[in-house]
Amino acid sequence: MAFITATDLSLGYDAQVVATEISFSVSKGDYLCIVGENGSGKTTLMKTLLHLKEPISGKIETGDDLKKDEIGYLPQQTIVQKDFPASVNEIVLSGCQGRCGMRPFYNRKEKSLAKENMERMGITDLANRCYRDLSGGQQQRALLARALCATKKVLLLDEPVAGLDPVVTAQMYDLIGGLNKEGISIIMISHDITAAVRYASHILHIGDKVFFGTKEDYLNSNIGSSFIKQQKGGKDNG
């Protein structure tokens, strides 16, 4: 069974619908990119998958032994969050909070996991640095390490390369691709349709029309070819 199966979702705020008729599934090893125009409901969908919001209608089911607290999340950062006065080690360790239960401290296993994920992201030498003093790319690596402390199965990434320069963007995509090759399922919101069709195995396009399927089927669909043409025409509707 798939890790996540969404069936006929309607999404919105205070009963105001922003997206409808959304159905898709994510299985082990999938790399799903969520694309669509600005305001189409991409971030609302992400929050719904995290159970931070309830769908207006439809349902989301988890399977293959995936628990609600086994989903790692890398959100878009606000200016305040970028200025957070904690060490990188503290930021990464906070990804283990779901493992602590009622225990008010991190144990040796959790500290070891944080160290392991900092090594995976190449930021071990930054462990004692203040998070707000890091570059944008370094901050994203720290947040990715934090998300990995919460899961070995599914990562939800909301515009993980937003605001990064092209070199750092390429490095982030390589890191994310490497995690996917290790077997971690990726669900990523992206405004960059070129990157989406380069890296994804599946595409979920939401908006006036909804598409879910393989990257190849998306490229050959009317909705996919039209959206890609629009993007290449210089309109960034992320």
mmCIF file of C-alpha atoms in Angstrom:
data_model
loop_
_atom_site.group_PDB
_atom_site.id
_atom_site.type_symbol
_atom_site.label_atom_id
_atom_site.label_comp_id
_atom_site.label_asym_id
_atom_site.label_seq_id
_atom_site.Cartn_x
_atom_site.Cartn_y
_atom_site.Cartn_z
ATOM 1 C CA MET A 1 0.000 0.000 0.000
ATOM 2 C CA ALA A 2 1.131 3.581 -0.632
ATOM 3 C CA PHE A 3 2.534 5.744 2.167
ATOM 4 C CA ILE A 4 -0.072 8.427 1.435
ATOM 5 C CA THR A 5 -3.283 8.191 -0.577
ATOM 6 C CA ALA A 6 -5.450 11.289 -1.081
ATOM 7 C CA THR A 7 -8.913 10.848 -2.542
ATOM 8 C CA ASP A 8 -11.113 13.616 -3.965
ATOM 9 C CA LEU A 9 -9.810 16.348 -1.666
ATOM 10 C CA SER A 10 -11.319 19.793 -1.419
ATOM 11 C CA LEU A 11 -9.070 22.270 0.387
ATOM 12 C CA GLY A 12 -9.502 25.740 1.795
ATOM 13 C CA TYR A 13 -9.849 28.057 4.775
ATOM 14 C CA ASP A 14 -13.002 28.761 6.778
ATOM 15 C CA ALA A 15 -15.092 26.790 4.288
ATOM 16 C CA GLN A 16 -13.720 28.892 1.382
ATOM 17 C CA VAL A 17 -12.587 26.346 -1.188
ATOM 18 C CA VAL A 18 -9.249 26.978 -2.949
ATOM 19 C CA ALA A 19 -8.742 23.581 -4.625
ATOM 20 C CA THR A 20 -10.954 20.618 -5.472
ATOM 21 C CA GLU A 21 -10.925 17.131 -6.959
ATOM 22 C CA ILE A 22 -7.367 16.363 -5.846
ATOM 23 C CA SER A 23 -6.453 12.675 -5.827
ATOM 24 C CA PHE A 24 -2.954 11.195 -5.742
ATOM 25 C CA SER A 25 -0.754 8.653 -3.996
ATOM 26 C CA VAL A 26 2.856 8.533 -2.843
ATOM 27 C CA SER A 27 4.709 5.246 -2.465
ATOM 28 C CA LYS A 28 8.193 4.389 -1.224
ATOM 29 C CA GLY A 29 10.857 5.957 -3.412
ATOM 30 C CA ASP A 30 8.522 8.319 -5.241
ATOM 31 C CA TYR A 31 9.594 11.894 -5.971
ATOM 32 C CA LEU A 32 6.411 13.947 -6.310
ATOM 33 C CA CYS A 33 6.535 17.596 -7.319
ATOM 34 C CA ILE A 34 3.457 19.718 -6.684
ATOM 35 C CA VAL A 35 3.123 22.501 -9.239
ATOM 36 C CA GLY A 36 0.496 25.034 -10.257
ATOM 37 C CA GLU A 37 -0.177 28.727 -10.387
ATOM 38 C CA ASN A 38 0.147 31.054 -7.428
ATOM 39 C CA GLY A 39 -2.813 30.707 -5.076
ATOM 40 C CA SER A 40 -3.808 27.302 -6.431
ATOM 41 C CA GLY A 41 -3.595 25.682 -2.985
ATOM 42 C CA LYS A 42 -0.156 24.054 -2.982
ATOM 43 C CA THR A 43 0.839 25.164 0.535
ATOM 44 C CA THR A 44 -2.679 24.475 1.815
ATOM 45 C CA LEU A 45 -2.304 20.916 0.528
ATOM 46 C CA MET A 46 1.031 20.582 2.318
ATOM 47 C CA LYS A 47 -0.526 21.714 5.609
ATOM 48 C CA THR A 48 -3.366 19.270 5.099
ATOM 49 C CA LEU A 49 -0.918 16.402 4.561
ATOM 50 C CA LEU A 50 0.739 17.395 7.852
ATOM 51 C CA HIS A 51 -2.664 17.359 9.603
ATOM 52 C CA LEU A 52 -2.290 21.050 10.429
ATOM 53 C CA LYS A 53 -5.543 21.573 8.519
ATOM 54 C CA GLU A 54 -8.487 19.326 7.842
ATOM 55 C CA PRO A 55 -9.722 18.911 4.284
ATOM 56 C CA ILE A 56 -13.117 20.430 3.566
ATOM 57 C CA SER A 57 -14.030 17.089 1.999
ATOM 58 C CA GLY A 58 -12.316 13.957 0.782
ATOM 59 C CA LYS A 59 -9.847 11.877 2.731
ATOM 60 C CA ILE A 60 -6.149 11.233 3.292
ATOM 61 C CA GLU A 61 -5.042 7.742 4.271
ATOM 62 C CA THR A 62 -1.615 6.532 5.360
ATOM 63 C CA GLY A 63 -0.309 3.035 4.800
ATOM 64 C CA ASP A 64 2.802 0.858 4.728
ATOM 65 C CA ASP A 65 3.195 1.503 8.494
ATOM 66 C CA LEU A 66 3.661 5.254 8.049
ATOM 67 C CA LYS A 67 2.690 7.111 11.227
ATOM 68 C CA LYS A 68 1.584 10.745 11.356
ATOM 69 C CA ASP A 69 4.760 11.742 13.233
ATOM 70 C CA GLU A 70 7.027 10.005 10.698
ATOM 71 C CA ILE A 71 6.826 12.763 8.108
ATOM 72 C CA GLY A 72 9.698 15.243 7.951
ATOM 73 C CA TYR A 73 8.870 18.810 6.956
ATOM 74 C CA LEU A 74 10.971 21.645 5.584
ATOM 75 C CA PRO A 75 8.726 24.752 5.474
ATOM 76 C CA GLN A 76 9.248 28.059 3.762
ATOM 77 C CA GLN A 77 11.077 30.323 6.184
ATOM 78 C CA THR A 78 9.860 33.684 7.411
ATOM 79 C CA ILE A 79 12.253 36.551 8.131
ATOM 80 C CA VAL A 80 11.801 35.947 11.871
ATOM 81 C CA GLN A 81 12.667 32.266 11.542
ATOM 82 C CA LYS A 82 15.823 33.046 9.570
ATOM 83 C CA ASP A 83 16.960 35.174 12.518
ATOM 84 C CA PHE A 84 16.382 32.460 15.138
ATOM 85 C CA PRO A 85 19.094 32.687 17.869
ATOM 86 C CA ALA A 86 19.881 28.996 18.398
ATOM 87 C CA SER A 87 22.836 26.822 17.494
ATOM 88 C CA VAL A 88 22.713 24.559 14.452
ATOM 89 C CA ASN A 89 22.937 21.560 16.773
ATOM 90 C CA GLU A 90 19.868 22.763 18.700
ATOM 91 C CA ILE A 91 17.933 23.362 15.483
ATOM 92 C CA VAL A 92 18.702 19.886 14.130
ATOM 93 C CA LEU A 93 18.002 18.193 17.484
ATOM 94 C CA SER A 94 14.573 19.793 17.608
ATOM 95 C CA GLY A 95 13.602 17.454 14.771
ATOM 96 C CA CYS A 96 13.677 14.645 17.349
ATOM 97 C CA GLN A 97 10.899 16.160 19.467
ATOM 98 C CA GLY A 98 8.338 13.705 18.116
ATOM 99 C CA ARG A 99 10.528 10.859 19.362
ATOM 100 C CA CYS A 100 10.703 12.165 22.938
ATOM 101 C CA GLY A 101 7.072 11.701 23.908
ATOM 102 C CA MET A 102 6.618 13.158 27.401
ATOM 103 C CA ARG A 103 10.367 13.057 28.075
ATOM 104 C CA PRO A 104 11.725 16.634 28.496
ATOM 105 C CA PHE A 105 15.234 15.873 27.189
ATOM 106 C CA TYR A 106 17.012 14.245 24.271
ATOM 107 C CA ASN A 107 18.630 10.886 24.874
ATOM 108 C CA ARG A 108 21.887 9.542 23.495
ATOM 109 C CA LYS A 109 20.200 7.879 20.514
ATOM 110 C CA GLU A 110 18.532 11.124 19.462
ATOM 111 C CA LYS A 111 21.744 13.124 19.830
ATOM 112 C CA SER A 112 23.499 10.503 17.714
ATOM 113 C CA LEU A 113 20.768 10.773 15.065
ATOM 114 C CA ALA A 114 21.161 14.558 14.929
ATOM 115 C CA LYS A 115 24.919 14.175 14.512
ATOM 116 C CA GLU A 116 24.421 11.592 11.767
ATOM 117 C CA ASN A 117 22.082 13.857 9.824
ATOM 118 C CA MET A 118 24.399 16.847 10.151
ATOM 119 C CA GLU A 119 27.096 14.645 8.643
ATOM 120 C CA ARG A 120 24.739 13.650 5.809
ATOM 121 C CA MET A 121 24.122 17.335 5.058
ATOM 122 C CA GLY A 122 27.792 18.296 5.354
ATOM 123 C CA ILE A 123 27.288 20.749 8.234
ATOM 124 C CA THR A 124 29.050 19.009 11.134
ATOM 125 C CA ASP A 125 31.549 21.872 11.313
ATOM 126 C CA LEU A 126 28.647 24.297 11.811
ATOM 127 C CA ALA A 127 27.143 22.494 14.814
ATOM 128 C CA ASN A 128 28.042 25.204 17.320
ATOM 129 C CA ARG A 129 27.439 28.155 15.000
ATOM 130 C CA CYS A 130 24.422 30.386 15.546
ATOM 131 C CA TYR A 131 21.733 29.535 13.016
ATOM 132 C CA ARG A 132 20.986 33.171 12.160
ATOM 133 C CA ASP A 133 24.638 33.724 11.173
ATOM 134 C CA LEU A 134 24.519 31.098 8.422
ATOM 135 C CA SER A 135 24.068 31.638 4.710
ATOM 136 C CA GLY A 136 20.740 30.741 3.127
ATOM 137 C CA GLY A 137 22.103 27.494 1.763
ATOM 138 C CA GLN A 138 23.590 26.506 5.117
ATOM 139 C CA GLN A 139 20.286 27.237 6.845
ATOM 140 C CA GLN A 140 18.424 25.021 4.377
ATOM 141 C CA ARG A 141 20.896 22.194 4.991
ATOM 142 C CA ALA A 142 20.311 22.554 8.734
ATOM 143 C CA LEU A 143 16.546 22.457 8.254
ATOM 144 C CA LEU A 144 16.857 19.425 5.992
ATOM 145 C CA ALA A 145 18.937 17.664 8.652
ATOM 146 C CA ARG A 146 16.228 18.602 11.176
ATOM 147 C CA ALA A 147 13.524 17.122 8.945
ATOM 148 C CA LEU A 148 15.533 13.915 8.559
ATOM 149 C CA CYS A 149 15.556 13.505 12.337
ATOM 150 C CA ALA A 150 11.778 13.073 12.135
ATOM 151 C CA THR A 151 11.656 10.470 9.368
ATOM 152 C CA LYS A 152 13.311 7.773 7.323
ATOM 153 C CA LYS A 153 10.290 7.534 5.017
ATOM 154 C CA VAL A 154 8.701 10.761 3.730
ATOM 155 C CA LEU A 155 9.957 14.351 3.388
ATOM 156 C CA LEU A 156 7.649 17.289 2.644
ATOM 157 C CA LEU A 157 9.558 20.240 1.194
ATOM 158 C CA ASP A 158 7.933 23.625 0.578
ATOM 159 C CA GLU A 159 9.999 25.564 -2.004
ATOM 160 C CA PRO A 160 13.332 24.302 -0.571
ATOM 161 C CA VAL A 161 15.482 26.368 -2.963
ATOM 162 C CA ALA A 162 13.575 29.664 -2.746
ATOM 163 C CA GLY A 163 15.974 32.612 -2.570
ATOM 164 C CA LEU A 164 19.113 30.527 -3.146
ATOM 165 C CA ASP A 165 21.657 31.325 -5.833
ATOM 166 C CA PRO A 166 21.998 28.926 -8.800
ATOM 167 C CA VAL A 167 25.061 27.083 -7.447
ATOM 168 C CA VAL A 168 23.503 26.453 -4.022
ATOM 169 C CA THR A 169 20.191 25.576 -5.689
ATOM 170 C CA ALA A 170 21.919 22.854 -7.719
ATOM 171 C CA GLN A 171 23.607 21.545 -4.560
ATOM 172 C CA MET A 172 20.259 21.369 -2.739
ATOM 173 C CA TYR A 173 18.649 19.490 -5.609
ATOM 174 C CA ASP A 174 21.568 17.051 -5.567
ATOM 175 C CA LEU A 175 21.140 16.500 -1.804
ATOM 176 C CA ILE A 176 17.400 15.937 -2.163
ATOM 177 C CA GLY A 177 17.941 13.614 -5.125
ATOM 178 C CA GLY A 178 20.473 11.634 -3.109
ATOM 179 C CA LEU A 179 17.984 11.182 -0.256
ATOM 180 C CA ASN A 180 15.398 9.988 -2.751
ATOM 181 C CA LYS A 181 17.845 7.431 -4.150
ATOM 182 C CA GLU A 182 18.301 6.158 -0.585
ATOM 183 C CA GLY A 183 14.590 5.305 -0.600
ATOM 184 C CA ILE A 184 13.075 8.373 1.060
ATOM 185 C CA SER A 185 9.887 9.551 -0.652
ATOM 186 C CA ILE A 186 9.935 13.236 -1.561
ATOM 187 C CA ILE A 187 6.895 15.522 -1.809
ATOM 188 C CA MET A 188 8.060 18.945 -2.933
ATOM 189 C CA ILE A 189 6.255 22.149 -3.813
ATOM 190 C CA SER A 190 8.130 23.853 -6.621
ATOM 191 C CA HIS A 191 7.616 26.995 -8.697
ATOM 192 C CA ASP A 192 10.456 25.828 -10.966
ATOM 193 C CA ILE A 193 8.756 23.641 -13.574
ATOM 194 C CA THR A 194 12.083 22.949 -15.308
ATOM 195 C CA ALA A 195 13.527 21.436 -12.117
ATOM 196 C CA ALA A 196 10.271 19.621 -11.407
ATOM 197 C CA VAL A 197 10.286 17.739 -14.686
ATOM 198 C CA ARG A 198 14.016 17.102 -14.374
ATOM 199 C CA TYR A 199 14.003 15.508 -10.925
ATOM 200 C CA ALA A 200 10.476 14.259 -10.216
ATOM 201 C CA SER A 201 9.111 10.787 -10.876
ATOM 202 C CA HIS A 202 5.534 12.072 -10.553
ATOM 203 C CA ILE A 203 3.790 15.438 -10.955
ATOM 204 C CA LEU A 204 0.695 16.756 -9.196
ATOM 205 C CA HIS A 205 -0.583 19.878 -10.937
ATOM 206 C CA ILE A 206 -3.361 21.706 -9.114
ATOM 207 C CA GLY A 207 -5.432 24.667 -10.177
ATOM 208 C CA ASP A 208 -8.393 25.098 -12.518
ATOM 209 C CA LYS A 209 -7.442 21.685 -13.869
ATOM 210 C CA VAL A 210 -5.829 18.882 -11.874
ATOM 211 C CA PHE A 211 -3.312 16.344 -13.139
ATOM 212 C CA PHE A 212 -1.596 13.496 -11.310
ATOM 213 C CA GLY A 213 0.656 10.993 -12.993
ATOM 214 C CA THR A 214 4.190 10.221 -14.052
ATOM 215 C CA LYS A 215 6.526 12.921 -15.259
ATOM 216 C CA GLU A 216 6.420 11.444 -18.747
ATOM 217 C CA ASP A 217 2.618 11.510 -18.864
ATOM 218 C CA TYR A 218 2.617 15.102 -17.593
ATOM 219 C CA LEU A 219 5.015 16.213 -20.317
ATOM 220 C CA ASN A 220 2.726 14.662 -22.910
ATOM 221 C CA SER A 221 -0.493 16.088 -21.463
ATOM 222 C CA ASN A 222 -2.231 19.267 -22.563
ATOM 223 C CA ILE A 223 -2.102 20.726 -19.055
ATOM 224 C CA GLY A 224 1.621 19.963 -18.714
ATOM 225 C CA SER A 225 2.728 21.210 -22.111
ATOM 226 C CA SER A 226 0.629 24.377 -21.718
ATOM 227 C CA PHE A 227 2.019 25.146 -18.247
ATOM 228 C CA ILE A 228 5.615 24.544 -19.313
ATOM 229 C CA LYS A 229 5.163 26.761 -22.365
ATOM 230 C CA GLN A 230 3.692 29.475 -20.146
ATOM 231 C CA GLN A 231 6.632 29.261 -17.732
ATOM 232 C CA LYS A 232 9.215 29.355 -20.510
ATOM 233 C CA GLY A 233 7.402 32.362 -21.912
ATOM 234 C CA GLY A 234 8.635 34.307 -18.890
ATOM 235 C CA LYS A 235 5.595 34.075 -16.650
ATOM 236 C CA ASP A 236 6.572 32.858 -13.192
ATOM 237 C CA ASN A 237 3.276 31.990 -11.558
ATOM 238 C CA GLY A 238 4.798 29.604 -8.947
#
